[in-house]
């Protein structure tokens, strides 16, 4: 019997799992896909929002501001990078009133913000558009990798006694007088005292299993351009336009891994699965970027992608169910959900701990920080190669990723069992060639480490097998 089962392996679910473990709970996270961070948590901007945009006294404001501080605090414990590079909301002189309204809102939320003029803007970001006169500056804005953050939270939970079971889509939940039996697609079942619905865009599906409220949910797709690391020299902060009724607008920002992104759009779609990038979306980005940034360079685009966020009204849904005892609902965790996630996890775990009578928190064992070939000195590498020659075999040339790093990713606490899962942890395939050179080698290493046939290795997700057979395999008509 588990104390709590969390459904959904996004950044919010992973944070709730880690916090539950800190109270000594027997805690399990069930994820439908073959890795955590495969939905909205994978495909967003990776921005640590300062907290000026959310309406005062809203859940978004409360959890954004607390989450901002926690993101930077947790990064060291989790062994990942979080960079406090500041953010600018820029406008022409016609937008000054909008910036003043945003500044007032930010100060009500307790955020350190101020309006600055062009001369000061240029000291922070030299490549703002020529007609930009004013900006709202938030020194606590920053960047973090959304998928590495999620993975690190889940890994840390497992290191400290939590459980993560992948490829376990929940298909049925029996409510046995306040205790639950959770059934998964693969025929397994798990008993628990408390269920947390952190299923993101599938939150209504879980609610329906328990006869709870079905929320009116809007899905919005965000398209992005990703640029080569050589573009990083042109942008030093997070650059936003003035927000409108559709959201925060198309931003320009560096990533913690050295790339640059343009995006997202905010295009209404029918479901959380509608993640296909469109020409319409990319055209919107092209038209929008130049309003804030004067040197976009589409020749250095190395890929495009899209993510879908789910919106339930104007705020987050974070509450105990009004209909089902011991059932906690997390829904509509759209922007600033990534920044808010550690604060939401903290809150949810405290609520559950109080209900279960668990008062004491334990200090968690931190993650071991992963070493990367690309960031080490020659002397450091020479020492490591003496211990393990796999450090000197480069598998991914674009990102300079060694075989040792890939092996460590595969054997991490939440194992990477697909090419995409390895990519999210070790960056093999994240470079200009998109895995064109390294993917076959990554596949062979996965097959070897997991002791599975090459034909069982997947790109990422159900039915994504890459190899059908060996070309000269007997009995195969190629």
PDB file of N, CA and C in Angstrom, residues 371-373 376 381 384-385 387-394 402-405 408:
ATOM      1  N   UNK A 371      29.210  14.862 -15.209  1.00  0.00           N
ATOM      2  CA  UNK A 371      30.341  15.479 -15.895  1.00  0.00           C
ATOM      3  C   UNK A 371      30.119  15.410 -17.406  1.00  0.00           C
ATOM      4  N   UNK A 372      30.548  16.458 -18.103  1.00  0.00           N
ATOM      5  CA  UNK A 372      30.383  16.509 -19.551  1.00  0.00           C
ATOM      6  C   UNK A 372      31.739  16.707 -20.225  1.00  0.00           C
ATOM      7  N   UNK A 373      32.003  15.877 -21.200  1.00  0.00           N
ATOM      8  CA  UNK A 373      33.251  15.953 -21.951  1.00  0.00           C
ATOM      9  C   UNK A 373      33.493  17.366 -22.462  1.00  0.00           C
ATOM     10  N   UNK A 376      35.054  19.998 -19.940  1.00  0.00           N
ATOM     11  CA  UNK A 376      36.206  19.665 -19.103  1.00  0.00           C
ATOM     12  C   UNK A 376      37.525  20.055 -19.751  1.00  0.00           C
ATOM     13  N   UNK A 381      40.151  15.446 -18.382  1.00  0.00           N
ATOM     14  CA  UNK A 381      39.818  14.324 -19.268  1.00  0.00           C
ATOM     15  C   UNK A 381      40.887  13.236 -19.200  1.00  0.00           C
ATOM     16  N   UNK A 384      40.274  11.162 -16.189  1.00  0.00           N
ATOM     17  CA  UNK A 384      39.082  10.317 -16.324  1.00  0.00           C
ATOM     18  C   UNK A 384      39.312   9.163 -17.287  1.00  0.00           C
ATOM     19  N   UNK A 385      40.034   9.418 -18.357  1.00  0.00           N
ATOM     20  CA  UNK A 385      40.314   8.364 -19.335  1.00  0.00           C
ATOM     21  C   UNK A 385      41.132   7.238 -18.705  1.00  0.00           C
ATOM     22  N   UNK A 387      40.750   6.173 -15.757  1.00  0.00           N
ATOM     23  CA  UNK A 387      39.793   5.372 -15.002  1.00  0.00           C
ATOM     24  C   UNK A 387      38.844   4.601 -15.918  1.00  0.00           C
ATOM     25  N   UNK A 388      38.451   5.232 -17.033  1.00  0.00           N
ATOM     26  CA  UNK A 388      37.457   4.621 -17.931  1.00  0.00           C
ATOM     27  C   UNK A 388      37.697   5.124 -19.351  1.00  0.00           C
ATOM     28  N   UNK A 389      38.204   4.267 -20.243  1.00  0.00           N
ATOM     29  CA  UNK A 389      38.517   4.704 -21.616  1.00  0.00           C
ATOM     30  C   UNK A 389      37.306   5.137 -22.431  1.00  0.00           C
ATOM     31  N   UNK A 390      36.112   4.860 -21.943  1.00  0.00           N
ATOM     32  CA  UNK A 390      34.911   5.281 -22.680  1.00  0.00           C
ATOM     33  C   UNK A 390      34.773   6.805 -22.706  1.00  0.00           C
ATOM     34  N   UNK A 391      35.505   7.504 -21.818  1.00  0.00           N
ATOM     35  CA  UNK A 391      35.488   8.958 -21.852  1.00  0.00           C
ATOM     36  C   UNK A 391      36.108   9.512 -23.129  1.00  0.00           C
ATOM     37  N   UNK A 392      36.994   8.757 -23.762  1.00  0.00           N
ATOM     38  CA  UNK A 392      37.687   9.305 -24.941  1.00  0.00           C
ATOM     39  C   UNK A 392      37.064   8.846 -26.256  1.00  0.00           C
ATOM     40  N   UNK A 393      35.947   8.123 -26.185  1.00  0.00           N
ATOM     41  CA  UNK A 393      35.244   7.753 -27.418  1.00  0.00           C
ATOM     42  C   UNK A 393      34.085   8.729 -27.623  1.00  0.00           C
ATOM     43  N   UNK A 394      34.214   9.611 -28.627  1.00  0.00           N
ATOM     44  CA  UNK A 394      33.172  10.606 -28.894  1.00  0.00           C
ATOM     45  C   UNK A 394      32.112   9.996 -29.802  1.00  0.00           C
ATOM     46  N   UNK A 402      30.535  11.868 -25.037  1.00  0.00           N
ATOM     47  CA  UNK A 402      31.308  10.630 -24.999  1.00  0.00           C
ATOM     48  C   UNK A 402      30.417   9.416 -24.739  1.00  0.00           C
ATOM     49  N   UNK A 403      30.962   8.247 -25.033  1.00  0.00           N
ATOM     50  CA  UNK A 403      30.248   7.002 -24.748  1.00  0.00           C
ATOM     51  C   UNK A 403      29.947   6.885 -23.256  1.00  0.00           C
ATOM     52  N   UNK A 404      30.870   7.316 -22.405  1.00  0.00           N
ATOM     53  CA  UNK A 404      30.672   7.232 -20.957  1.00  0.00           C
ATOM     54  C   UNK A 404      29.451   8.011 -20.526  1.00  0.00           C
ATOM     55  N   UNK A 405      29.244   9.208 -21.079  1.00  0.00           N
ATOM     56  CA  UNK A 405      28.080  10.018 -20.721  1.00  0.00           C
ATOM     57  C   UNK A 405      26.781   9.336 -21.128  1.00  0.00           C
ATOM     58  N   UNK A 408      26.081   6.496 -18.707  1.00  0.00           N
ATOM     59  CA  UNK A 408      25.565   7.021 -17.442  1.00  0.00           C
ATOM     60  C   UNK A 408      24.106   7.456 -17.574  1.00  0.00           C
TER      61      UNK A 408
END
